Structure formats: structure tokens, C-alpha cells
């Protein structure tokens, strides 16, 4: 045991837990901002320390061996204990110090950092950690209990979570101003079938909301282009490569400058909402509770004008 403790590091355990969650060394390296060789070296050392294989490689995917699964259980317990210890310290320090871990979907980057900024001006001693990634990764983080609070607009229906709405999230159809449908009013939803759609990647909440609307409206769309960020979609729309559906939060400046226009299509804007989510049964630290209260009041007021449908 002592020998094992001498060789295993927290860093290795964190890398291991991430690989177990995302299913590949490459995806784990990306998520942890490490190089692939670093991840491989860390896992070789961990495997050597344990003395038995932890992974089975099938193509690019990796699966845990029985020993790997037992290790993962131990890691989850260990990280849970450390998390509770951290929270106990934060609670002793009160709301004026401590850590706040927020994970938010990419589209919320247009407002969440500003709310965090305002919160930190009130409590300057707090250390903030903000992860911004797409919905699928946020759900992974939520199931691994990696953060205090999560901001997203398509909460999962099958998890034991507490979900609180705090702002509207209108989603609009956008095109370049010279698009032939620009300025026309009351267009039926069927016109979308003639357009080339610029789509967000699989796993994006924005894409999920659009797919749900299309399925309900019975419309099939065509897309020749998938882009991994709202910014890329926006630029491609401005460049006349197609139309897109994005949260209005993502295009405030471009709508104001006239670089993109909203198309007036029946059924839009989609009336989605922004939610703050946490695991049910997970006690919030004093800091996380203070942020939640701040978000639901001040945060909401800061962005209320934008949230009007
Ligand atoms: P996305 O999520 O950034 O993954 O598209 C936005 C949302 O939840 O609506």
C-alpha cells in the first residue's frame, strides 16, 4: 500500500478518471489541455504502479478492465472526500473566500462571464473557475460531479438534478442582409427546407433545440457545413454561406451593426430558457449558494432586456 501511495499522483488519477469518462486518450488530452504523449506517460506510470492493466484498447476507444473499474470507484470516493473537505474549509472561511466552480455551455459565454465579473466585484476574495464547453461535455461534467453549478439551456431529463430557470433564451433564424428572404414577413416554416443550414456540432444544445423544432414541424433541412462554434457559424452566415439558428445572445452586436438579420419565420424565435442546474442531494458551499442567489436576482436583472422574446 505504502509503495502504491509513493508512486501514484493525483494528476494521474485525474487523467485516468477523465479517460474513463470520455472513452479515449485523445479526447481526455483535449479536455485536460494536455498533449497526448503526456496522457500516455501518466497512464503508463499509473498502470506500472498498480501492476495490472487498467485499460483495454479497441481501435481508438478504451474500456476499463475490472481492475480499472475498481480503481475508478476508489477515485470517485477519494475525490468526493476531498471535495467535502474543500467545502468544509470554504464554509469556515465564509463567503468572502473560497472556490467557485461553474461549467457553462458555449452559448452562455455571451453573458455568464459578465455575471461572474459582477459577482466577483462584490466578493473579491473568491477564486473562480469557469469551464465553457458544449452541452454534451457539460452533461459529462455534471454526471462526474466536477463543478458547483452548471448553466445550460437544454437540461437532461434523466438525471437527479435541481433545475432553475433564470432567463429566456430566444433562438432566432439568421442570414446575411443580402439574403433573398431578408425583410420578408410571415414566412412559413417550409421555406427552411430550401436553405443551406450552417449547423453546430453534434452534442451542442443549440443544435438539439433546432432538431427538436424541426421534428415537431416536420421539416427536413439541408446542411453542407457543420461548425464547432457560434462564432464560426456567425462569420459563415455573414459571409453568405448559409442560414443558421442561434441564441439571440450570440448575435447582439451583429444584429445592431446590421451584419446579420433575423428572418421572420413562423415558430421563431424558439422560446428556450437558461437554467442553472445542480446535482440533487449535493450540498452547496456557502460561496456557491451566494452565487446562485446572485445569479437568480442580479444576474437575471442584468440581462433581462436581452431576454425579451
Ligand atoms: P451549446 O448549448 O453551446 O452546446 O449549443 C447551448 C444550449 O444549451 O442551448
XYZ file of C-alpha atoms and ligand atoms in Angstrom:
318
model
C 0.000 0.000 0.000
C 2.722 2.393 1.002
C 4.505 1.543 -2.206
C 1.384 2.317 -4.225
C 0.916 5.656 -2.491
C 4.524 6.567 -3.177
C 4.047 6.112 -6.932
C 0.532 7.276 -7.635
C -0.153 11.001 -8.096
C -3.384 12.961 -8.046
C -2.634 14.106 -11.547
C -2.567 10.517 -12.802
C -5.869 9.811 -11.068
C -7.487 12.834 -12.620
C -6.277 11.853 -16.097
C -7.471 8.296 -15.523
C -10.945 9.434 -14.402
C -11.227 11.698 -17.458
C -10.273 8.884 -19.854
C -12.815 6.630 -18.161
C -15.461 9.304 -18.704
C -14.694 10.324 -22.293
C -13.576 6.921 -23.578
C -10.325 7.869 -25.330
C -6.839 9.173 -24.600
C -7.146 11.819 -27.333
C -10.436 13.254 -26.059
C -9.121 13.247 -22.481
C -5.936 15.077 -23.561
C -8.067 17.683 -25.305
C -10.331 18.176 -22.326
C -7.472 18.473 -19.858
C -5.402 20.694 -22.170
C -2.553 18.174 -22.126
C -0.647 16.607 -25.002
C -1.450 13.027 -25.959
C 2.108 11.820 -25.035
C 1.715 13.349 -21.549
C -1.536 11.460 -21.075
C 0.064 8.210 -22.283
C 3.071 8.633 -19.982
C 0.842 9.372 -16.996
C -1.237 6.269 -17.697
C 1.829 4.063 -18.184
C 3.127 5.174 -14.786
C -0.232 4.587 -13.134
C -0.529 1.124 -14.710
C 3.014 0.279 -13.567
C 2.238 1.459 -10.029
C -0.927 -0.665 -9.873
C 0.867 -3.569 -11.530
C -2.074 -4.696 -13.652
C -3.640 -3.428 -16.908
C -6.254 -0.723 -16.391
C -7.450 -0.341 -19.998
C -8.442 -2.469 -22.937
C -7.858 -0.739 -26.273
C -10.378 -1.375 -29.030
C -9.439 0.800 -32.021
C -9.323 4.359 -30.744
C -11.639 3.682 -27.836
C -10.530 2.452 -24.468
C -12.518 0.428 -21.971
C -11.735 -0.188 -18.333
C -10.597 -3.613 -17.174
C -12.063 -4.998 -13.942
C -9.094 -3.527 -12.068
C -9.658 -0.203 -13.861
C -13.286 -0.173 -12.719
C -12.305 -0.825 -9.110
C -9.741 1.965 -9.362
C -12.383 4.337 -10.761
C -14.674 3.598 -7.818
C -11.850 4.335 -5.408
C -11.023 7.578 -7.241
C -14.636 8.733 -7.118
C -14.720 8.115 -3.387
C -11.415 9.875 -2.921
C -12.411 12.921 -4.966
C -15.762 13.038 -3.161
C -13.958 13.106 0.192
C -11.578 15.813 -0.991
C -14.487 17.842 -2.366
C -16.233 17.680 1.017
C -13.017 18.679 2.757
C -12.617 21.629 0.390
C -16.185 22.668 1.049
C -15.706 22.426 4.814
C -12.753 24.799 4.511
C -14.693 27.179 2.272
C -17.557 27.189 4.729
C -15.248 28.009 7.610
C -13.839 30.904 5.577
C -17.367 32.065 4.714
C -18.472 33.740 1.522
C -15.504 36.092 1.352
C -13.033 33.414 0.356
C -13.124 30.026 -1.273
C -13.583 28.492 -4.697
C -16.475 28.642 -7.101
C -16.598 26.159 -9.963
C -19.048 26.901 -12.750
C -19.442 24.997 -16.004
C -21.449 26.684 -18.725
C -22.429 25.856 -22.308
C -20.604 27.762 -25.030
C -23.578 29.941 -25.887
C -23.706 31.297 -22.354
C -20.278 32.870 -22.853
C -22.154 35.951 -24.042
C -23.476 36.614 -20.542
C -22.144 34.215 -17.880
C -18.640 35.781 -17.584
C -20.201 39.213 -17.053
C -22.402 37.934 -14.263
C -19.359 36.261 -12.709
C -17.468 39.555 -13.036
C -20.193 41.422 -11.165
C -20.282 38.690 -8.504
C -16.534 38.846 -8.020
C -16.613 42.621 -7.641
C -18.882 42.019 -4.662
C -16.749 39.181 -3.245
C -13.203 39.855 -4.462
C -11.640 37.103 -2.327
C -13.338 34.298 -4.250
C -11.395 32.209 -6.735
C -13.415 31.473 -9.877
C -13.114 28.511 -12.211
C -15.281 28.761 -15.332
C -15.395 25.906 -17.828
C -17.034 26.735 -21.148
C -17.814 23.811 -23.434
C -20.729 22.339 -25.370
C -23.794 20.714 -23.840
C -22.581 17.153 -24.150
C -19.380 17.925 -22.231
C -21.349 19.875 -19.624
C -23.588 16.845 -19.025
C -20.457 14.675 -18.636
C -19.070 17.105 -16.077
C -22.410 17.167 -14.273
C -22.547 13.371 -14.028
C -18.959 13.314 -12.753
C -19.811 15.996 -10.147
C -16.940 18.227 -11.258
C -18.410 21.671 -10.575
C -20.694 23.510 -8.153
C -23.229 24.819 -10.676
C -23.988 24.383 -14.368
C -25.526 26.856 -16.807
C -27.268 25.450 -19.857
C -30.464 25.718 -21.797
C -31.263 22.065 -22.562
C -31.125 20.309 -19.172
C -31.097 16.499 -19.283
C -34.409 14.840 -18.436
C -32.937 11.677 -16.985
C -30.721 12.871 -14.138
C -31.352 13.549 -10.481
C -30.827 17.308 -10.651
C -32.314 20.584 -9.445
C -33.141 22.870 -12.378
C -33.962 26.582 -12.004
C -34.806 28.825 -14.966
C -33.456 32.369 -14.742
C -33.652 33.991 -18.192
C -35.355 33.499 -21.548
C -33.145 32.312 -24.362
C -34.798 33.281 -27.665
C -33.335 31.395 -30.618
C -33.584 33.064 -33.990
C -33.050 32.305 -37.680
C -30.219 34.429 -39.082
C -28.979 35.276 -42.551
C -26.761 37.820 -44.300
C -28.611 41.096 -45.027
C -28.498 40.456 -48.793
C -30.276 37.092 -48.389
C -33.387 36.882 -50.571
C -35.669 36.235 -47.574
C -34.326 39.208 -45.595
C -37.038 41.759 -44.835
C -39.931 39.467 -45.879
C -42.547 38.955 -43.187
C -44.581 35.970 -42.012
C -42.613 33.326 -43.901
C -43.873 29.763 -43.435
C -41.524 27.297 -41.778
C -41.409 25.276 -45.007
C -39.038 27.880 -46.561
C -36.293 26.453 -44.344
C -36.226 23.297 -46.457
C -34.792 25.362 -49.370
C -31.897 26.796 -47.352
C -28.367 25.603 -46.740
C -28.036 25.370 -42.956
C -24.877 26.093 -41.005
C -25.101 23.658 -38.125
C -23.364 23.398 -34.770
C -21.596 20.117 -33.981
C -23.328 17.014 -32.597
C -23.550 17.381 -28.822
C -24.453 21.071 -28.995
C -27.559 22.261 -27.148
C -28.258 24.803 -29.886
C -28.382 22.007 -32.436
C -30.561 19.938 -30.152
C -33.136 22.742 -29.810
C -33.211 23.226 -33.604
C -33.613 19.482 -34.221
C -36.491 19.315 -31.764
C -38.265 22.198 -33.525
C -37.710 20.669 -36.974
C -39.000 17.277 -35.857
C -42.138 18.879 -34.403
C -42.682 20.974 -37.534
C -41.975 18.074 -39.842
C -39.399 19.996 -41.851
C -36.270 18.455 -43.350
C -33.327 20.783 -43.754
C -30.184 20.559 -45.850
C -26.742 21.271 -44.473
C -23.363 21.157 -46.164
C -21.470 22.664 -43.300
C -21.008 21.847 -39.641
C -19.055 24.280 -37.469
C -17.828 23.792 -33.920
C -18.566 27.241 -32.519
C -21.159 30.010 -32.528
C -18.518 32.483 -33.683
C -17.625 30.359 -36.718
C -21.308 29.966 -37.596
C -21.823 33.691 -37.282
C -18.898 34.536 -39.555
C -20.027 31.963 -42.126
C -23.526 33.474 -42.060
C -22.118 36.978 -42.545
C -20.052 35.563 -45.411
C -23.256 34.367 -47.095
C -22.518 30.652 -46.770
C -25.972 29.834 -45.444
C -28.511 30.463 -42.713
C -28.375 29.387 -39.095
C -30.337 29.227 -35.866
C -28.547 30.674 -32.870
C -29.385 32.094 -29.491
C -30.037 35.834 -29.857
C -27.443 36.332 -27.120
C -24.770 35.269 -29.607
C -25.579 37.954 -32.191
C -26.454 41.095 -30.258
C -23.654 43.163 -31.787
C -24.070 41.812 -35.321
C -27.817 42.483 -35.296
C -27.108 46.010 -34.115
C -24.469 46.614 -36.806
C -26.639 45.014 -39.494
C -24.072 42.340 -40.410
C -26.770 39.709 -39.934
C -30.554 39.925 -39.975
C -33.279 37.836 -38.386
C -35.588 36.050 -40.789
C -39.255 36.308 -39.884
C -40.275 32.657 -39.907
C -43.369 31.235 -38.227
C -42.476 29.464 -34.990
C -39.424 31.651 -34.303
C -37.968 32.784 -32.018
C -37.823 29.421 -30.262
C -38.637 30.225 -26.651
C -35.904 28.368 -24.834
C -34.696 29.251 -21.334
C -31.423 29.492 -19.474
C -31.241 27.220 -16.468
C -28.901 26.904 -13.550
C -28.544 23.265 -12.624
C -27.017 21.332 -9.759
C -26.935 17.742 -8.620
C -29.824 16.974 -6.265
C -28.516 15.992 -2.873
C -25.195 17.779 -3.339
C -24.890 20.379 -0.581
C -23.851 23.755 -1.965
C -20.861 25.535 -0.433
C -21.514 28.950 1.076
C -19.877 30.544 -1.983
C -21.905 28.506 -4.483
C -25.118 29.346 -2.616
C -24.207 33.052 -2.683
C -23.577 32.858 -6.429
C -26.843 31.028 -7.044
C -28.765 33.735 -5.166
C -26.834 36.441 -7.070
C -27.486 34.790 -10.450
C -31.203 34.384 -9.818
C -31.604 38.053 -8.873
C -28.865 40.431 -10.027
C -27.717 38.217 -12.916
C -31.250 37.962 -14.185
C -31.769 41.745 -13.940
C -28.519 42.483 -15.795
C -29.680 40.604 -18.890
C -33.457 40.979 -18.688
C -33.653 43.432 -21.639
C -31.827 40.942 -23.872
C -34.008 38.068 -22.809
C -37.214 39.640 -24.142
C -38.713 37.291 -26.690
P -24.385 24.710 -26.868
O -25.554 24.801 -25.815
O -23.454 25.840 -26.608
O -23.858 23.329 -26.563
O -25.016 24.789 -28.221
C -26.414 25.861 -25.779
C -27.678 25.423 -25.090
O -27.665 24.647 -24.100
O -28.714 25.886 -25.610
